[in-house]
């Protein structure tokens, strides 16, 4: 018999692999649980130095917080010399504040 659907490991959910979709659900659930416990992550401020994880190059890249509305943070960074912006929920595991001021070259 002909298989009508690809194997489940190749299924896409909203344009993402099943594994990526599960990570996103986990991150949203973790942030919601922290908020319910009164431990919501602190919202970063524009200009804060940060790092963002690039799935494409599989490493942390230096970034700057471009905007934050308390629920989502927009990060500006360079990927392969090209300016890029990425929006993520506050507290998402794919970004972290570096503790350094924007423009500083100190590592974290």
XYZ file of N, CA, C and O in Angstrom:
432
model
N 0.830 -1.205 0.000
C 0.000 0.000 0.000
C 0.869 1.261 0.000
O 1.947 1.281 0.588
N 0.369 2.283 -0.611
C 1.065 3.564 -0.686
C 0.855 4.345 0.609
O -0.261 4.421 1.115
N 1.925 4.910 1.111
C 1.860 5.704 2.339
C 1.398 7.109 1.978
O 1.995 7.757 1.121
N 0.360 7.591 2.647
C -0.206 8.901 2.336
C 0.490 10.028 3.076
O 0.488 11.156 2.628
N 1.073 9.738 4.230
C 1.705 10.777 5.044
C 3.170 10.434 5.253
O 3.520 9.270 5.378
N 4.020 11.459 5.328
C 5.434 11.179 5.627
C 5.573 10.673 7.057
O 4.658 10.840 7.868
N 6.679 10.041 7.386
C 6.893 9.608 8.770
C 6.746 10.788 9.733
O 7.048 11.929 9.387
N 6.291 10.511 10.954
C 5.984 11.580 11.906
C 7.189 12.468 12.206
O 7.036 13.633 12.495
N 8.400 11.931 12.125
C 9.563 12.768 12.433
C 9.767 13.863 11.393
O 10.507 14.804 11.603
N 9.090 13.753 10.250
C 9.207 14.759 9.199
C 7.989 15.678 9.120
O 7.952 16.565 8.296
N 7.008 15.436 9.956
C 5.809 16.267 9.904
C 6.132 17.684 10.323
O 6.963 17.927 11.187
N 5.437 18.618 9.731
C 5.649 20.032 10.026
C 4.436 20.576 10.776
O 3.307 20.203 10.486
N 4.681 21.454 11.740
C 3.635 22.112 12.498
C 3.876 23.606 12.369
O 4.905 24.107 12.824
N 2.971 24.293 11.724
C 3.108 25.732 11.496
C 4.466 26.062 10.888
O 5.135 27.009 11.285
N 4.904 25.244 9.924
C 6.166 25.508 9.235
C 7.397 25.086 10.007
O 8.509 25.370 9.608
N 7.220 24.417 11.138
C 8.361 23.969 11.944
C 8.294 22.457 12.084
O 7.237 21.858 12.007
N 9.446 21.856 12.306
C 9.462 20.418 12.548
C 8.752 20.136 13.858
O 8.588 21.024 14.702
N 8.348 18.898 14.047
C 7.672 18.527 15.290
C 8.557 18.816 16.501
O 8.077 19.284 17.532
N 9.865 18.565 16.386
C 10.781 18.824 17.507
C 10.846 20.314 17.817
O 10.827 20.710 18.988
N 10.916 21.154 16.784
C 10.954 22.608 17.009
C 9.657 23.084 17.639
O 9.661 23.929 18.533
N 8.525 22.530 17.184
C 7.232 22.916 17.748
C 7.147 22.525 19.221
O 6.650 23.293 20.041
N 7.660 21.342 19.570
C 7.635 20.911 20.965
C 8.512 21.804 21.840
O 8.148 22.117 22.972
N 9.684 22.226 21.328
C 10.538 23.144 22.096
C 9.814 24.460 22.335
O 9.885 25.027 23.425
N 9.110 24.963 21.318
C 8.385 26.222 21.464
C 7.287 26.092 22.508
O 7.109 26.970 23.352
N 6.541 24.987 22.491
C 5.492 24.749 23.480
C 6.100 24.662 24.871
O 5.581 25.229 25.831
N 7.240 23.990 24.992
C 7.922 23.879 26.285
C 8.313 25.265 26.801
O 8.097 25.575 27.972
N 8.890 26.104 25.933
C 9.320 27.434 26.357
C 8.139 28.275 26.814
O 8.206 28.946 27.838
N 7.038 28.241 26.067
C 5.855 29.011 26.443
C 5.306 28.506 27.771
O 4.965 29.291 28.647
N 5.250 27.191 27.950
C 4.765 26.619 29.203
C 5.650 26.974 30.377
O 5.166 27.267 31.469
N 6.967 26.966 30.169
C 7.915 27.304 31.233
C 7.724 28.748 31.667
O 7.677 29.055 32.864
N 7.573 29.662 30.704
C 7.380 31.078 31.025
C 6.050 31.272 31.753
O 5.973 32.007 32.741
N 4.993 30.573 31.312
C 3.689 30.687 31.964
C 3.755 30.164 33.400
O 3.181 30.762 34.317
N 4.457 29.052 33.622
C 4.604 28.494 34.957
C 5.375 29.461 35.859
O 4.986 29.697 37.003
N 6.443 30.047 35.338
C 7.213 31.007 36.132
C 6.340 32.192 36.524
O 6.399 32.677 37.658
N 5.515 32.678 35.590
C 4.633 33.807 35.882
C 3.620 33.421 36.957
O 3.341 34.209 37.867
N 3.067 32.213 36.870
C 2.092 31.757 37.860
C 2.712 31.649 39.251
O 2.036 31.864 40.254
N 3.984 31.330 39.308
C 4.681 31.214 40.583
C 5.251 32.548 41.062
O 5.921 32.606 42.082
N 4.993 33.603 40.307
C 5.516 34.912 40.671
C 6.991 35.055 40.366
O 7.665 35.904 40.928
N 7.508 34.223 39.473
C 8.921 34.253 39.119
C 9.107 34.590 37.641
O 9.982 34.046 36.981
N 8.254 35.440 37.119
C 8.328 35.782 35.697
C 9.693 36.388 35.375
O 10.250 37.138 36.179
N 10.238 36.040 34.222
C 11.532 36.603 33.856
C 11.435 38.118 33.698
O 10.403 38.639 33.302
N 12.509 38.787 34.057
C 12.536 40.237 33.943
C 12.598 40.627 32.473
O 13.397 40.083 31.707
N 11.749 41.550 32.075
C 11.740 42.015 30.692
C 12.980 42.867 30.442
O 13.282 43.784 31.204
N 13.717 42.564 29.387
C 14.887 43.376 29.066
C 14.477 44.746 28.543
O 13.325 44.953 28.155
N 15.429 45.664 28.536
C 15.172 47.020 28.066
C 15.921 47.259 26.759
O 17.002 46.703 26.554
N 15.365 48.092 25.873
C 16.087 48.411 24.633
C 17.491 48.913 24.941
O 17.703 49.683 25.877
N 18.453 48.397 24.192
C 19.851 48.757 24.399
C 20.611 47.756 25.245
O 21.840 47.782 25.272
N 19.901 46.864 25.956
C 20.575 45.838 26.756
C 21.381 44.908 25.856
O 20.916 44.518 24.781
N 22.555 44.540 26.295
C 23.379 43.579 25.574
C 22.830 42.179 25.836
O 22.388 41.865 26.935
N 22.840 41.354 24.811
C 22.297 40.002 24.925
C 23.042 39.081 23.977
O 23.946 39.501 23.252
N 22.649 37.823 24.016
C 23.117 36.829 23.063
C 21.894 36.085 22.570
O 20.947 35.873 23.331
N 21.892 35.714 21.300
C 20.786 34.972 20.718
C 21.351 33.696 20.100
O 22.434 33.709 19.510
N 20.633 32.584 20.289
C 21.113 31.325 19.732
C 20.623 31.209 18.308
O 19.440 31.300 18.027
N 21.558 30.990 17.391
C 21.225 30.812 15.983
C 21.166 29.323 15.672
O 22.167 28.622 15.791
N 19.988 28.862 15.289
C 19.837 27.460 14.892
C 20.654 27.192 13.625
O 21.189 26.109 13.442
N 20.755 28.203 12.753
C 21.464 28.036 11.490
C 22.948 27.754 11.653
O 23.509 26.919 10.948
N 23.594 28.452 12.568
C 25.032 28.262 12.772
C 25.342 27.521 14.070
O 26.495 27.265 14.381
N 24.282 27.173 14.830
C 24.415 26.394 16.059
C 25.391 27.014 17.057
O 26.253 26.345 17.611
N 25.233 28.330 17.277
C 26.058 29.001 18.283
C 25.357 30.264 18.763
O 24.448 30.764 18.130
N 25.825 30.759 19.925
C 25.324 32.006 20.482
C 26.000 33.163 19.761
O 27.219 33.168 19.592
N 25.206 34.163 19.364
C 25.718 35.343 18.672
C 25.436 36.581 19.514
O 24.385 36.679 20.147
N 26.362 37.550 19.518
C 26.109 38.787 20.260
C 24.923 39.534 19.658
O 24.757 39.557 18.432
N 24.106 40.117 20.526
C 22.901 40.816 20.081
C 22.648 42.016 20.984
O 23.271 42.161 22.033
N 21.715 42.842 20.558
C 21.260 43.980 21.344
C 19.739 43.963 21.360
O 19.111 43.660 20.339
N 19.144 44.266 22.504
C 17.691 44.347 22.581
C 17.251 45.600 21.827
O 17.642 46.713 22.165
N 16.456 45.395 20.780
C 15.956 46.515 19.979
C 14.654 47.055 20.563
O 14.409 48.255 20.550
N 13.808 46.145 21.066
C 12.515 46.548 21.630
C 12.011 45.445 22.551
O 12.397 44.285 22.413
N 11.140 45.840 23.482
C 10.496 44.862 24.362
C 9.190 45.460 24.857
O 9.173 46.577 25.365
N 8.090 44.724 24.666
C 6.785 45.210 25.118
C 6.322 44.504 26.395
O 5.169 44.626 26.788
N 7.232 43.760 27.037
C 6.885 43.033 28.248
C 6.485 41.595 27.977
O 6.542 40.756 28.862
N 6.064 41.306 26.756
C 5.694 39.938 26.380
C 6.644 39.361 25.342
O 6.915 38.171 25.335
N 7.131 40.218 24.445
C 8.053 39.771 23.391
C 9.251 40.707 23.370
O 9.132 41.906 23.637
N 10.405 40.137 23.060
C 11.634 40.914 22.946
C 12.136 40.788 21.510
O 12.111 39.703 20.931
N 12.528 41.926 20.928
C 13.104 41.920 19.585
C 14.601 42.148 19.719
O 15.037 43.117 20.341
N 15.377 41.229 19.165
C 16.835 41.276 19.251
C 17.419 41.604 17.892
O 16.979 41.073 16.872
N 18.418 42.484 17.884
C 19.154 42.814 16.662
C 20.533 42.195 16.760
O 21.194 42.294 17.791
N 20.962 41.551 15.671
C 22.283 40.927 15.654
C 22.717 40.757 14.212
O 21.978 41.096 13.285
N 23.936 40.287 14.025
C 24.442 40.043 12.684
C 24.677 38.560 12.492
O 25.235 37.892 13.361
N 24.222 38.057 11.365
C 24.389 36.645 11.025
C 25.069 36.608 9.665
O 24.482 36.995 8.664
N 26.346 36.204 9.657
C 27.099 36.185 8.412
C 27.313 37.573 7.842
O 27.349 37.752 6.632
N 27.418 38.567 8.719
C 27.635 39.942 8.285
C 26.376 40.670 7.849
O 26.428 41.827 7.458
N 25.224 40.009 7.942
C 23.960 40.610 7.533
C 23.147 40.970 8.782
O 22.953 40.120 9.651
N 22.676 42.231 8.890
C 21.847 42.605 10.039
C 20.534 41.817 10.039
O 19.872 41.689 9.013
N 20.180 41.268 11.218
C 18.983 40.442 11.370
C 18.266 40.859 12.645
O 18.904 41.317 13.599
N 16.952 40.710 12.658
C 16.180 40.892 13.885
C 15.354 39.638 14.122
O 14.878 39.010 13.177
N 15.205 39.278 15.396
C 14.420 38.104 15.777
C 13.566 38.492 16.968
O 14.056 39.091 17.922
N 12.273 38.152 16.916
C 11.367 38.400 18.038
C 11.094 37.084 18.751
O 10.807 36.073 18.106
N 11.217 37.103 20.083
C 10.997 35.913 20.908
C 10.197 36.309 22.148
O 10.263 37.456 22.588
N 9.472 35.358 22.747
C 8.783 35.662 24.006
C 9.799 35.983 25.105
O 10.891 35.409 25.129
N 9.448 36.895 25.993
C 10.311 37.215 27.130
C 10.559 35.923 27.911
O 9.637 35.166 28.181
N 11.817 35.650 28.221
C 12.182 34.454 28.964
C 12.465 33.237 28.102
O 12.789 32.178 28.618
N 12.353 33.371 26.796
C 12.609 32.242 25.888
C 14.051 31.770 26.051
O 14.950 32.563 26.342
N 14.276 30.481 25.861
C 15.614 29.918 26.065
C 16.580 30.189 24.920
O 17.766 29.888 25.040
N 16.104 30.794 23.822
C 16.992 31.071 22.690
C 17.668 32.433 22.771
O 18.338 32.846 21.836
N 17.465 33.148 23.880
C 18.239 34.374 24.100
C 18.583 34.462 25.572
O 17.946 33.856 26.423
N 19.631 35.214 25.841
C 20.020 35.468 27.230
C 20.660 36.844 27.295
O 21.350 37.271 26.370
N 20.436 37.514 28.406
C 21.079 38.806 28.621
C 22.516 38.539 28.995
O 22.806 37.638 29.773
N 23.422 39.320 28.432
C 24.830 39.042 28.663
C 25.367 39.706 29.915
O 26.452 39.373 30.366
N 24.646 40.649 30.478
C 25.110 41.331 31.671
C 26.027 42.493 31.359
O 26.310 43.319 32.206
N 26.484 42.564 30.119
C 27.350 43.669 29.691
C 26.472 44.763 29.086
O 25.398 44.497 28.578
N 26.936 45.968 29.153
C 26.234 47.077 28.535
C 26.401 47.002 27.023
O 27.415 46.532 26.538
N 25.418 47.488 26.301
C 25.492 47.503 24.843
C 26.747 48.209 24.378
O 27.118 49.254 24.913
N 27.448 47.606 23.417
C 28.676 48.202 22.905
C 29.908 47.690 23.608
O 31.021 47.911 23.176
N 29.748 46.986 24.719
C 30.884 46.430 25.449
C 31.361 45.171 24.768
O 30.593 44.423 24.202
N 32.656 44.917 24.819
C 33.197 43.721 24.185
C 33.536 42.630 25.191
O 34.138 41.650 24.849
N 33.118 42.807 26.441
C 33.420 41.776 27.437
C 32.563 40.554 27.215
O 31.423 40.648 26.810
N 33.115 39.370 27.462
C 32.389 38.117 27.257
C 31.607 37.735 28.479
O 31.688 38.345 29.520
N 30.765 36.649 28.337
C 29.931 36.295 29.467
C 29.935 34.885 29.809
O 30.389 33.954 29.406
